[in-house]
Short mmCIF file of C-alpha atoms and ligand atoms in Angstrom, two decimals:
data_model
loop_
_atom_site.label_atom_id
_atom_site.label_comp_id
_atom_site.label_asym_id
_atom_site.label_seq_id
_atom_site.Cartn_x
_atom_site.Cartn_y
_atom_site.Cartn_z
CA UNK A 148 200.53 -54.82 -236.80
CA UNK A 149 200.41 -56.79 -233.30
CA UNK A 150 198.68 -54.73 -230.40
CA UNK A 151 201.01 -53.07 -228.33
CA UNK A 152 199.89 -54.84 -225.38
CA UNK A 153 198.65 -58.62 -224.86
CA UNK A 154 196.82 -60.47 -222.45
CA UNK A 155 199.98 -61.97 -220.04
CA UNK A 156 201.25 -65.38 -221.77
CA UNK A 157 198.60 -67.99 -220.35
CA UNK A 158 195.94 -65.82 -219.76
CA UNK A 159 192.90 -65.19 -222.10
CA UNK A 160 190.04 -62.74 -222.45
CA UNK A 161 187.05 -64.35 -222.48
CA UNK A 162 184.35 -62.43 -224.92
CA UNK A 163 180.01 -62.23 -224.61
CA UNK A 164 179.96 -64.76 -227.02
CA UNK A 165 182.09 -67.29 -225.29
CA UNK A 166 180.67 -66.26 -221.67
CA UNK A 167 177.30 -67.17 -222.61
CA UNK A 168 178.09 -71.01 -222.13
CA UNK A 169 180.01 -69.84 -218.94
CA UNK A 170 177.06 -68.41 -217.46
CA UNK A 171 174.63 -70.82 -218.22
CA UNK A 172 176.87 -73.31 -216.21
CA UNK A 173 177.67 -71.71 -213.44
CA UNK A 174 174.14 -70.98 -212.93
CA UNK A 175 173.47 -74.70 -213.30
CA UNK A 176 176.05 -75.43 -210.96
CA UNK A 177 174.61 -73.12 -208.28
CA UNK A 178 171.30 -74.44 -208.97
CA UNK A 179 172.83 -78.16 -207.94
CA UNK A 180 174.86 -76.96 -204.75
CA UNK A 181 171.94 -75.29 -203.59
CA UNK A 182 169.90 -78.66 -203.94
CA UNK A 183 172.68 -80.51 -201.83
CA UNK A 184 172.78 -77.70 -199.16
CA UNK A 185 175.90 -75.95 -200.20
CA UNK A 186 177.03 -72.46 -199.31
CA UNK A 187 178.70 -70.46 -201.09
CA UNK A 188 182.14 -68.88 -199.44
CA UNK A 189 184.63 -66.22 -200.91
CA UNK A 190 188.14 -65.90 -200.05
CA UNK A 191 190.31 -63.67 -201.33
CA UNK A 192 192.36 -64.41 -204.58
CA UNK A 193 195.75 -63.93 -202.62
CA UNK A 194 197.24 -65.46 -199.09
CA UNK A 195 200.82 -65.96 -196.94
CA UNK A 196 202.41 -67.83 -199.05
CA UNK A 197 203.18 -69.97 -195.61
CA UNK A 198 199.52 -71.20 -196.00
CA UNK A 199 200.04 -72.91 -199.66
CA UNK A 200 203.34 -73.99 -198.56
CA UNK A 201 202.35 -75.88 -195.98
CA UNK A 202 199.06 -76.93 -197.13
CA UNK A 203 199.90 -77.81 -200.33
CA UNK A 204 202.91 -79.60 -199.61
CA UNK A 205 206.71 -78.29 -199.79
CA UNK A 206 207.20 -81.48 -201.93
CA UNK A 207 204.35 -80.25 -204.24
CA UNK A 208 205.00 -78.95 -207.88
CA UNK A 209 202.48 -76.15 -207.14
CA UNK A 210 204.89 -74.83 -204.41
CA UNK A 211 207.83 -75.45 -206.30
CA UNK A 212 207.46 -74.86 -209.54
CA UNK A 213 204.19 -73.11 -209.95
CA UNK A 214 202.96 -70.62 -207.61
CA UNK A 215 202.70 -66.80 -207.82
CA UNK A 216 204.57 -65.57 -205.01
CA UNK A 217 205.22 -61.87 -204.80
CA UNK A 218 206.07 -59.29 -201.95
CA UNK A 219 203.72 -56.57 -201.65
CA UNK A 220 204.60 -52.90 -200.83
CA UNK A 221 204.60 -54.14 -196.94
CA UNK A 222 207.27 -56.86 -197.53
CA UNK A 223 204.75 -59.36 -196.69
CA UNK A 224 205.14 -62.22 -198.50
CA UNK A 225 202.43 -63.34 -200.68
CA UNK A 226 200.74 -65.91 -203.21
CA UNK A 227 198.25 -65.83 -205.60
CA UNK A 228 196.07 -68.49 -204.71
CA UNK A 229 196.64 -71.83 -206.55
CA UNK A 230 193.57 -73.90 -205.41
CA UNK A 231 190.29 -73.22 -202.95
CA UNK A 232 190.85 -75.59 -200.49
CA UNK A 233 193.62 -73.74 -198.28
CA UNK A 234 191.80 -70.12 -198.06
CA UNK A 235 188.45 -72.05 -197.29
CA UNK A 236 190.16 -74.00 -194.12
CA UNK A 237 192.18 -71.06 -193.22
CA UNK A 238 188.91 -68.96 -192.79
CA UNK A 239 186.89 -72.14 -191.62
CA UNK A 240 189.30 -71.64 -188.66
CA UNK A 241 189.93 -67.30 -188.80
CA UNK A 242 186.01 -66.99 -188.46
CA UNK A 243 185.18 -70.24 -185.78
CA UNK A 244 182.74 -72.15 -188.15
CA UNK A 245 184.29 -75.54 -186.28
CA UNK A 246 182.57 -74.06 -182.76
CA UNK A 247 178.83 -73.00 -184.95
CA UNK A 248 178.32 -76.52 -186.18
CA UNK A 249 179.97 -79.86 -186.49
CA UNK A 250 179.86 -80.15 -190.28
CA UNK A 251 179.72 -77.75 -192.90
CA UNK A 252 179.24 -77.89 -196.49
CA UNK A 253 180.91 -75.01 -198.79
CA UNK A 254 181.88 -74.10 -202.53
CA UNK A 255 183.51 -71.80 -204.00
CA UNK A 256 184.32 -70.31 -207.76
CA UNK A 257 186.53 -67.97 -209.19
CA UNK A 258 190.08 -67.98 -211.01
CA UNK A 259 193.28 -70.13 -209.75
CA UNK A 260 196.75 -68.95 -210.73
CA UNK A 261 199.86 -71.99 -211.77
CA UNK A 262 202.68 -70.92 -213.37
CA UNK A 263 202.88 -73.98 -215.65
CA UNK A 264 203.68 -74.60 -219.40
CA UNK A 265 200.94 -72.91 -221.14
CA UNK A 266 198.84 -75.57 -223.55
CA UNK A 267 195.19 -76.70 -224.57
CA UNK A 268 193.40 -76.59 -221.88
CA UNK A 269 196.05 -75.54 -219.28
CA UNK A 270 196.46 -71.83 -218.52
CA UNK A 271 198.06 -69.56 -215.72
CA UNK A 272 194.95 -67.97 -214.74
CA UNK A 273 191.79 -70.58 -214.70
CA UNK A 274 188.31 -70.83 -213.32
CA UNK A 275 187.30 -73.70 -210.80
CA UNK A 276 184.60 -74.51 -208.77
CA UNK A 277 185.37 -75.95 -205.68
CA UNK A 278 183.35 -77.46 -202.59
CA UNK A 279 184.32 -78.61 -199.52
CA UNK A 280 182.74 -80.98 -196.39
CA UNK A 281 184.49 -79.96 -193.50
CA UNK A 282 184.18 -81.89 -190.32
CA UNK A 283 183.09 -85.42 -190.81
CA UNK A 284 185.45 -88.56 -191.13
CA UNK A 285 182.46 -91.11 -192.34
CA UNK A 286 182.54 -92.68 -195.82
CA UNK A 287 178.84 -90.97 -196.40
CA UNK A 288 180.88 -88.05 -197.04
CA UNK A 289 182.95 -88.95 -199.50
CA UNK A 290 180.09 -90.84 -201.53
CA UNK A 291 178.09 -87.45 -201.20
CA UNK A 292 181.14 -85.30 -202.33
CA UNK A 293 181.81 -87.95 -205.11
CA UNK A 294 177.65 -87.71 -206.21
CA UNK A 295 177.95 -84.15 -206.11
CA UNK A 296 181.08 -83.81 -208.24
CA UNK A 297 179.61 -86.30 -211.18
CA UNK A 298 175.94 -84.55 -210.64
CA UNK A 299 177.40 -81.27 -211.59
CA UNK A 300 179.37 -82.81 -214.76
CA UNK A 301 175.91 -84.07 -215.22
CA UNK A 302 174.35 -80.88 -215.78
CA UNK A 303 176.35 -79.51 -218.10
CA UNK A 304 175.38 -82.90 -220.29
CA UNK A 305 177.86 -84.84 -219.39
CA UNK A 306 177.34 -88.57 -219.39
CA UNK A 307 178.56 -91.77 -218.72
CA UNK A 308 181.71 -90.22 -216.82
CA UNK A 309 183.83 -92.73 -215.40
CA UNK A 310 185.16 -91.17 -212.08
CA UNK A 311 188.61 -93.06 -211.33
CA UNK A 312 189.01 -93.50 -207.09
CA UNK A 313 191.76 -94.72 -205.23
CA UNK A 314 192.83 -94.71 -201.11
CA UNK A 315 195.83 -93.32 -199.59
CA UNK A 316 194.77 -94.53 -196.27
CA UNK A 317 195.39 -92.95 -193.14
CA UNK A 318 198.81 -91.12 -192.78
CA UNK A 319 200.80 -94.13 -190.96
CA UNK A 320 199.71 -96.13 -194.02
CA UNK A 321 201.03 -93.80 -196.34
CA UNK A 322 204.17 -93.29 -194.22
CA UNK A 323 204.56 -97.04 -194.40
CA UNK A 324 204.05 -97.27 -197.70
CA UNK A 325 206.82 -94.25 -198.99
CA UNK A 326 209.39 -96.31 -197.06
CA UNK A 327 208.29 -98.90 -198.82
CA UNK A 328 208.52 -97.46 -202.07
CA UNK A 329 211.82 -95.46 -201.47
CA UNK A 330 213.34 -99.16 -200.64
CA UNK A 331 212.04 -100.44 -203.85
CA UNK A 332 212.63 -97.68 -206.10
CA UNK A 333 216.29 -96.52 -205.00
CA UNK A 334 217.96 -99.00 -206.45
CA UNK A 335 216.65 -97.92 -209.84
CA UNK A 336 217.10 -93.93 -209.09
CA UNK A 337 219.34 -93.55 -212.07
CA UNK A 338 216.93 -94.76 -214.62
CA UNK A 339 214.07 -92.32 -213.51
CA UNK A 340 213.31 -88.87 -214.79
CA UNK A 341 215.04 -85.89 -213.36
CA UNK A 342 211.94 -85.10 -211.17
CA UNK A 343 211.43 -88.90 -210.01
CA UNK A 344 214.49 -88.24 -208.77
CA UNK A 345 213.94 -85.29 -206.78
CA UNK A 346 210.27 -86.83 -205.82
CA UNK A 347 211.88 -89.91 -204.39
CA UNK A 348 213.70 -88.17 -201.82
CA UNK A 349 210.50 -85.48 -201.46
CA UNK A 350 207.57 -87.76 -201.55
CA UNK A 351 207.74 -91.05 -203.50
CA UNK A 352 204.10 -91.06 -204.37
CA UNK A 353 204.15 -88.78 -206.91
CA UNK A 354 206.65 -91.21 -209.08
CA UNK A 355 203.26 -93.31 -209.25
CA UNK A 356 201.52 -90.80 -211.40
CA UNK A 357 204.18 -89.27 -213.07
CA UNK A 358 203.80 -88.78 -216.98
CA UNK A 359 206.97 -89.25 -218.14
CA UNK A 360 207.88 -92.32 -220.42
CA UNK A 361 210.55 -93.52 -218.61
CA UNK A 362 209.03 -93.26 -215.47
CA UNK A 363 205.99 -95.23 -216.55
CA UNK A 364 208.28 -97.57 -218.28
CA UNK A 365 210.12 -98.51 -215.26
CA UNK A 366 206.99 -98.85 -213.28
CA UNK A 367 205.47 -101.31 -215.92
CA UNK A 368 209.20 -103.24 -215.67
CA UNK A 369 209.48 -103.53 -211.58
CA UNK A 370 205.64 -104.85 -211.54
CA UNK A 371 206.62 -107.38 -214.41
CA UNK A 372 209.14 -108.78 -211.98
CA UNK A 373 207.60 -110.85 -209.39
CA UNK A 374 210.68 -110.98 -207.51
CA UNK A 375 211.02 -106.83 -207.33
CA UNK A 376 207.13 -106.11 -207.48
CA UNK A 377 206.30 -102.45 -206.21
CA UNK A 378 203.08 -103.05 -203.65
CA UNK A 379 199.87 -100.67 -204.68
CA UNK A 380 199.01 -98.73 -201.48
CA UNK A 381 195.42 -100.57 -201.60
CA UNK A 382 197.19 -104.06 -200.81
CA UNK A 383 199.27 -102.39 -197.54
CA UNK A 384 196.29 -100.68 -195.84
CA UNK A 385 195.41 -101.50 -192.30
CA UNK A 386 192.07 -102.41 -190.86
CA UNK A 387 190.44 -98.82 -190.80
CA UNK A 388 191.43 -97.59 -194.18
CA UNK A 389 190.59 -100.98 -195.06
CA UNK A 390 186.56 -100.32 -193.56
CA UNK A 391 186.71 -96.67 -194.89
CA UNK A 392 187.67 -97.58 -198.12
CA UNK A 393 184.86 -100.31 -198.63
CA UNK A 394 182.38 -98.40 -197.08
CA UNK A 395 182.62 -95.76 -200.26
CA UNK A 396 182.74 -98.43 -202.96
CA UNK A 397 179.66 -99.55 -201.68
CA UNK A 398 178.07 -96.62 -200.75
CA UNK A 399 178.90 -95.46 -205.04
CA UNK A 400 177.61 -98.51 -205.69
CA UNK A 401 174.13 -97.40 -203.83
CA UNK A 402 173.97 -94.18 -205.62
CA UNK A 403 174.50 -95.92 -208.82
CA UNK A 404 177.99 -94.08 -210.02
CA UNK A 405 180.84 -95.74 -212.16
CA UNK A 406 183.81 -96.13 -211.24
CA UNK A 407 187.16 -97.15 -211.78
CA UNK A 408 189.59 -98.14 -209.19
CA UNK A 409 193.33 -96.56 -210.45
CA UNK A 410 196.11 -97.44 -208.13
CA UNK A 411 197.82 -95.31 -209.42
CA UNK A 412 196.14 -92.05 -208.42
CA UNK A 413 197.83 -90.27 -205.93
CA UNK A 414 196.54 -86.27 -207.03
CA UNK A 415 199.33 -83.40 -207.17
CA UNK A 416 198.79 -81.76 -203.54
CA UNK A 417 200.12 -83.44 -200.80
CA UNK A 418 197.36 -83.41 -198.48
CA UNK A 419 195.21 -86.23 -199.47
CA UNK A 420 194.55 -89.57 -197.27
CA UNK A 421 192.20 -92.28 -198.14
CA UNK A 422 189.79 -91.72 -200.87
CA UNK A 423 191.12 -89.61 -203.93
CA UNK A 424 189.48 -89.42 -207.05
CA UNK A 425 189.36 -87.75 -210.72
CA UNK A 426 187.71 -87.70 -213.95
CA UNK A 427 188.97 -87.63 -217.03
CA UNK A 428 188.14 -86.91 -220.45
CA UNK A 429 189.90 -87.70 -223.91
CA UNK A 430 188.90 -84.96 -226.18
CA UNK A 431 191.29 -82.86 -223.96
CA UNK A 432 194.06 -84.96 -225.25
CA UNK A 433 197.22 -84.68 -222.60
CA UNK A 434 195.62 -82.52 -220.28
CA UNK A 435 192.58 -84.64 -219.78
CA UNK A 436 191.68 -84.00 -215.86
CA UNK A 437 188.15 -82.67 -215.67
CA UNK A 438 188.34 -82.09 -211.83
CA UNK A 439 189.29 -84.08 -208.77
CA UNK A 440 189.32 -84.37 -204.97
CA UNK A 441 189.75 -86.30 -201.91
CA UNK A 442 189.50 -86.46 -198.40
CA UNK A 443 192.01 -84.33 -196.61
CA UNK A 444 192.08 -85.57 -192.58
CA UNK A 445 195.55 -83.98 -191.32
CA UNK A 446 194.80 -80.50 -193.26
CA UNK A 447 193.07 -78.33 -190.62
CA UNK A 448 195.40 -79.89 -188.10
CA UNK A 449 198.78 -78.32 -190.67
CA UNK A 450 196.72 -75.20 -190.13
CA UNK A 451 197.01 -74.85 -186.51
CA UNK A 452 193.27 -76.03 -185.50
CA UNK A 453 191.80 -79.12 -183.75
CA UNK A 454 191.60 -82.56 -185.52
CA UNK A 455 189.24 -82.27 -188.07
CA UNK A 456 188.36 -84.38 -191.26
CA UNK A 457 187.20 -82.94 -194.52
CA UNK A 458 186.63 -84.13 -197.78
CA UNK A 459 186.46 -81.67 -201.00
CA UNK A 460 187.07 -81.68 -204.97
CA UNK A 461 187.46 -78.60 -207.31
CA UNK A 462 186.44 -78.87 -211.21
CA UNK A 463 188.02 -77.04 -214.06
CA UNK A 464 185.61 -74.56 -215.69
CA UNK A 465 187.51 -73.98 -218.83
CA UNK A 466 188.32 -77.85 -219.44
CA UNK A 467 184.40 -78.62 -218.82
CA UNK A 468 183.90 -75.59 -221.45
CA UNK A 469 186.13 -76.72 -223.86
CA UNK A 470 185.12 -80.03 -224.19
CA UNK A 471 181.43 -78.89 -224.44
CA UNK A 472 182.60 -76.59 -227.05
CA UNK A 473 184.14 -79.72 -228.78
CA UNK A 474 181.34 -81.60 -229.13
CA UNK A 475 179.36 -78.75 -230.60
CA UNK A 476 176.79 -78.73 -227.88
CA UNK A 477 175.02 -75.78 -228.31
CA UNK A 478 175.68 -72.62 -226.63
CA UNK A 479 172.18 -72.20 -224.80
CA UNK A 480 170.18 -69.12 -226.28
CA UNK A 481 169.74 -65.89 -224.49
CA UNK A 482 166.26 -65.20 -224.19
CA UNK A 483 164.99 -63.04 -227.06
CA UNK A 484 164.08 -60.19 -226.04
CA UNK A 485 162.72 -56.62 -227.54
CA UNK A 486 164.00 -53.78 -230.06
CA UNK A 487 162.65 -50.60 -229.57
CA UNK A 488 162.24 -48.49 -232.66
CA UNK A 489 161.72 -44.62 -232.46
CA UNK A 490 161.06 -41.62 -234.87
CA UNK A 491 162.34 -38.08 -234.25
CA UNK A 492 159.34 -37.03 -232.60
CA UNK A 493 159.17 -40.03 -230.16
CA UNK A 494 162.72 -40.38 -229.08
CA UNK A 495 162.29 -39.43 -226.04
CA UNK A 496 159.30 -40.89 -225.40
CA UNK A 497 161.18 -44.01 -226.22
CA UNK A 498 164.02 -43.55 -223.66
CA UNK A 499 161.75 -43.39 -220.80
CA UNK A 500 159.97 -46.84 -222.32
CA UNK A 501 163.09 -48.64 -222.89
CA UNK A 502 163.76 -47.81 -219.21
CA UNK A 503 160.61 -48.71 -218.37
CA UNK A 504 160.72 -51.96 -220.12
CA UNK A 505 163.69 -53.07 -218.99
CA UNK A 506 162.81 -53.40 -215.32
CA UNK A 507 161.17 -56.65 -217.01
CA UNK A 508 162.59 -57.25 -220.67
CA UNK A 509 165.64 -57.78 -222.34
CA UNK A 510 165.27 -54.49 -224.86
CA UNK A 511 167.92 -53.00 -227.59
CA UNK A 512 167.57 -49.28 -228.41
CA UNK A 513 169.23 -47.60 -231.02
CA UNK A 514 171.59 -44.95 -228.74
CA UNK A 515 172.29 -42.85 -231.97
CA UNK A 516 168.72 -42.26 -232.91
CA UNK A 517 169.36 -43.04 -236.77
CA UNK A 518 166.51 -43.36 -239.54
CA UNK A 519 163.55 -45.69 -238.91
CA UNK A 520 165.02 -48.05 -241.83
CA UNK A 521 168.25 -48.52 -239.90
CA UNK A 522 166.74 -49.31 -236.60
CA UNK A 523 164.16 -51.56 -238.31
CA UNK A 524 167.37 -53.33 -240.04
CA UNK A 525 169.79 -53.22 -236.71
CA UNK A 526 166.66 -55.22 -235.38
CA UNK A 527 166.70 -57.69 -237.78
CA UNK A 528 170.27 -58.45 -237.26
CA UNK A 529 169.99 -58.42 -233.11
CA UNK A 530 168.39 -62.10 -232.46
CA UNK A 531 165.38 -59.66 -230.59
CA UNK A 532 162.05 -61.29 -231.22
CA UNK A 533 159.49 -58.52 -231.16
CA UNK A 534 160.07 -54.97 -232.89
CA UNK A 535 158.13 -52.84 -231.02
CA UNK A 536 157.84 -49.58 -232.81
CA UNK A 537 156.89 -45.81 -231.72
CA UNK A 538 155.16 -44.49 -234.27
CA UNK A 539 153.84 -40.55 -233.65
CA UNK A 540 150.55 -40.94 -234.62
CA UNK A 541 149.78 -43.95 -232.99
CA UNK A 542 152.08 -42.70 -229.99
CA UNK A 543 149.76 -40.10 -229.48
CA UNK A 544 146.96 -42.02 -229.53
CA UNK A 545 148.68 -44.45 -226.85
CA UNK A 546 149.28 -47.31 -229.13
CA UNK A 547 152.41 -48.45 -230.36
CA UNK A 548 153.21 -51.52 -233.31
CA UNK A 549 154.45 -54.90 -232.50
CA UNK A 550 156.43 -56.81 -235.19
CA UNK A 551 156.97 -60.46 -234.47
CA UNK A 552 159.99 -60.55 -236.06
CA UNK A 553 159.33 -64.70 -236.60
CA UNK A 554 156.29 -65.19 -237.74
CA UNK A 555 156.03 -61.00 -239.69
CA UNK A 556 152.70 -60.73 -237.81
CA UNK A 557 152.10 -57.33 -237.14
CA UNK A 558 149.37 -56.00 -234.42
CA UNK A 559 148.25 -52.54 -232.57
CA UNK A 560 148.50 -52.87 -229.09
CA UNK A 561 147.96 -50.12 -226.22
CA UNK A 562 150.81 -48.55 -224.39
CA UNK A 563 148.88 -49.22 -220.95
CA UNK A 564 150.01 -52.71 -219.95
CA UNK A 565 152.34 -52.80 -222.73
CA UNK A 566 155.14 -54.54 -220.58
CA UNK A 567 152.84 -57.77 -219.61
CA UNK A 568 151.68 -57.97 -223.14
CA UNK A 569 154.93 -57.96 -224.65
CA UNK A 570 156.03 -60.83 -222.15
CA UNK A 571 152.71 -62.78 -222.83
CA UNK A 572 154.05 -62.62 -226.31
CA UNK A 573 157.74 -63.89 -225.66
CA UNK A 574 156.61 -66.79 -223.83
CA UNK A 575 154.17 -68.22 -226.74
CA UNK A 576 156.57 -70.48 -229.01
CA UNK A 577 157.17 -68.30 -232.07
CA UNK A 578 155.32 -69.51 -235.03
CA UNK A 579 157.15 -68.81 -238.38
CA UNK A 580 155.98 -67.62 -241.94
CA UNK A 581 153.58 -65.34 -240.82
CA UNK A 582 150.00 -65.60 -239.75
CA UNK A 583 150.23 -65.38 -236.25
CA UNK A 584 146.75 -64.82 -234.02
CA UNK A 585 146.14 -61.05 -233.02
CA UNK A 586 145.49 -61.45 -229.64
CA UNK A 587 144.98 -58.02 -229.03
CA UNK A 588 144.54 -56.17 -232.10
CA UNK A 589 141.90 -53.54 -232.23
P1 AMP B 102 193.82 -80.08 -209.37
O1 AMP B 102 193.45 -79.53 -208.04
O2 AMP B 102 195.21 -79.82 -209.80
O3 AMP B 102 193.41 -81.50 -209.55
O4 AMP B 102 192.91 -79.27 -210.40
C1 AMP B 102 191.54 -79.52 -210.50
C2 AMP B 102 191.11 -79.26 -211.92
O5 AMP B 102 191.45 -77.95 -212.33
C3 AMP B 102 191.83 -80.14 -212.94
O6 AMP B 102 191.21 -81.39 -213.05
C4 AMP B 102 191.69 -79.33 -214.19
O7 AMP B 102 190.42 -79.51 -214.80
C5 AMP B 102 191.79 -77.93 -213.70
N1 AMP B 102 193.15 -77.40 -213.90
C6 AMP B 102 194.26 -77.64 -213.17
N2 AMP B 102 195.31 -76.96 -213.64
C7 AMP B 102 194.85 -76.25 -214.72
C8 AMP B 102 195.43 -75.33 -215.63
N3 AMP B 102 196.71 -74.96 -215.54
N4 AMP B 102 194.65 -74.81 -216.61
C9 AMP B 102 193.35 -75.14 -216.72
N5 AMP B 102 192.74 -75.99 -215.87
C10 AMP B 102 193.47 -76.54 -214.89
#
């Protein structure tokens, strides 16, 4: 019979088991923001919906089609948020950071809510880390926000990622270039998909990196024809975009990343000017987006606050995961720890240990006090490395046993100092098929 209740269509539970991975990389992650001088920031999961709106684009298909908007018990009207990058500006300006320093280097992580078709790899509730440079306009930002996005891939064990950049150039280049494309393209509005259609008159870009066959068809057609030929953005940008856009191919080509220029990548927020960039992988079949970012100049200026550039990217935890998971890398171990065996007599003795222990040690303890031969068993099963048993004679003598569950070597050891001793243990490589050296046997 079905549960009565289920997780809301395009959401998930995600179990121990499957949060182990999770956990390692997230820790990784921090590890590498850290290293680059990252802090971490947390906004809340909801704003106005009048921030997404306009930062996101009215055009967008995250404000159109996609976002969470509800009223709350105030009549205020509301979104769940559906990327970082607004709630990080909107409190970069709320709490002054602009007046503390010129630049500043954040991240986020934490779930993102879209209301889109539910499929592999593309929920309604995800997980993304996201980082932001706020306040400088040089290239060196972008090749350090690019670095950091393909160092944190690399990590996880990622390799030879191909990140895909393109410009938008500033926003009179961009202007110039959706006239340009609107004059092109309306002629041929009839033959384009039903949301071409609505883009062209909304923001003509997106037709460039829309998946539908008949848009791509057309595309392919018009470029065919010399006489019709729809311009790329890169070959209508002016001096500066020109400089800026130069400046981070070579500065990649420094730091020694691949990439791929794709004309065609324009990104599905509306915020972006000159560099924009993704990667992409193919086990993730039609969904295959990894992360992506850009460099956002206007944005804090749509907010209300002074001219300022940034530059930021945000990465899809569960894609990263499932691709991982897909290639059968190996969930990383949790560090074996200790099971803690007691008798009748010593039970108690062995609650206060296990709490005891545990200030240090990862330690199991059987919470229903069965049998010695059930414990002994349950320890067998847990993945624990050392059995560490309370025996009542030996108890009272202040000894208790060690198993090495690995190698079966089996040792006395005092209960003074028994917490360092059992770690000393842990950390020697375990040695199977018994034999094991008694360090510390009597
Ligand atoms: P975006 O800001 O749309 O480029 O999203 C950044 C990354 O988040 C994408 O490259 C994906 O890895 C991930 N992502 C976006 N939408 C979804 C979704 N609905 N479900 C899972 N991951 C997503």
């Amino acid at each position: 019979m079905a549960p009565r209740f289920q997780a809301p269509r395009g959401t998930r539970d995600l179990l121990p088991e499957e949060l182990g991975r999770w956990q390692w990389a997230e820790a990784q992650a921090r590890g590498v923001l850290e290293r680059y001088g990252y802090g971490e920031i947390r906004t809340p999961l909801f704003e106005d919906f009048e921030l997404f709106a306009r930062t996101s684009g009215e055009s967008s298909d995250v404000v159109q089609k996609e976002m969470y908007r509800f009223k709350d018990l105030g009549e205020r009207d509301l979104a769940l948020r559906p990327e970082f990058t607004a709630g990080v500006l909107r409190a970069y300006l709320e709490r002054g950071l602009g007046g503390r320093a010129r630049i500043h280097r954040l991240w986020s992580a934490g779930p993102v809510f879209r209301y889109g078709r539910p499929q592999k790899g593309r929920y309604r509730q995800f997980s993304q880390i996201n980082c932001e440079l706020v306040g400088s306009p040089a290239p060196g930002a972008d090749v350090e926000m690019i670095t950091l996005f393909v160092d944190l891939y690399e990590v996880w064990g990622f390799r030879d990622l191909t990140v895909k950049v393109n410009t938008l150039g500033t926003p009179e280049v961009r202007r110039r270039y959706r006239d340009e494309l609107f004059r092109r393209l309306d002629p041929y509005r009839d033959r384009l998909s039903e949301d071409s259609r609505r883009r062209l008159d909304t923001n003509p870009l997106r037709i460039l990196d829309s998946k539908e066959g008949i848009d791509i068809a057309l595309m392919k057609e018009l470029r065919s024809l010399r006489a019709d030929q729809v311009p790329w953005l890169a070959e209508m940008l002016d001096e500066d975009s020109r400089a800026h856009w130069e400046a981070v191919l070579a500065g990649l080509e420094d730091v020694g990343i691949a990439y791929e220029v794709d004309h065609s990548l324009v990104r599905g927020l509306d915020y972006y000017t000159h560099t924009t960039f993704e990667v992409h992988d193919r086990a993730l079949g039609a969904q295959s987006a990894l992360g992506g970012g850009g460099r956002y100049d206007g944005l804090v200026a749509e907010l209300g606050g002074p001219p300022t550039p940034g530059v930021g990217f945000a990465i899809g935890l569960d894609r990263a995961m499932l691709v991982l998971e897909e290639r059968g890398a190996a969930a990383p171990a949790l560090p074996a720890g200790v099971y803690l065996a007691a008798m009748e007599a010593t039970h108690g003795a062995a609650l206060a240990l296990a709490r005891e222990l545990r200030r240090t040690l990862a330690v199991e303890f059987d919470v229903e006090a069965r049998g010695l031969g059930a414990q002994v068993k349950a320890a067998g099963k847990s993945g624990a490395r050392l059995l560490v048993i309370l025996g009542e004679e030996e108890w009272t003598r202040g000894e208790v046993a060690v198993k090495d569950l690995a190698s079966g070597a089996q040792e006395t050891i005092p209960r003074a100092g028994l917490a360092e001793a059992l770690c000393a243990r842990l950390a020697q490589a375990p040695t199977s098929g018994g034999g094991a050296r008694r360090t510390e046997s009597r």
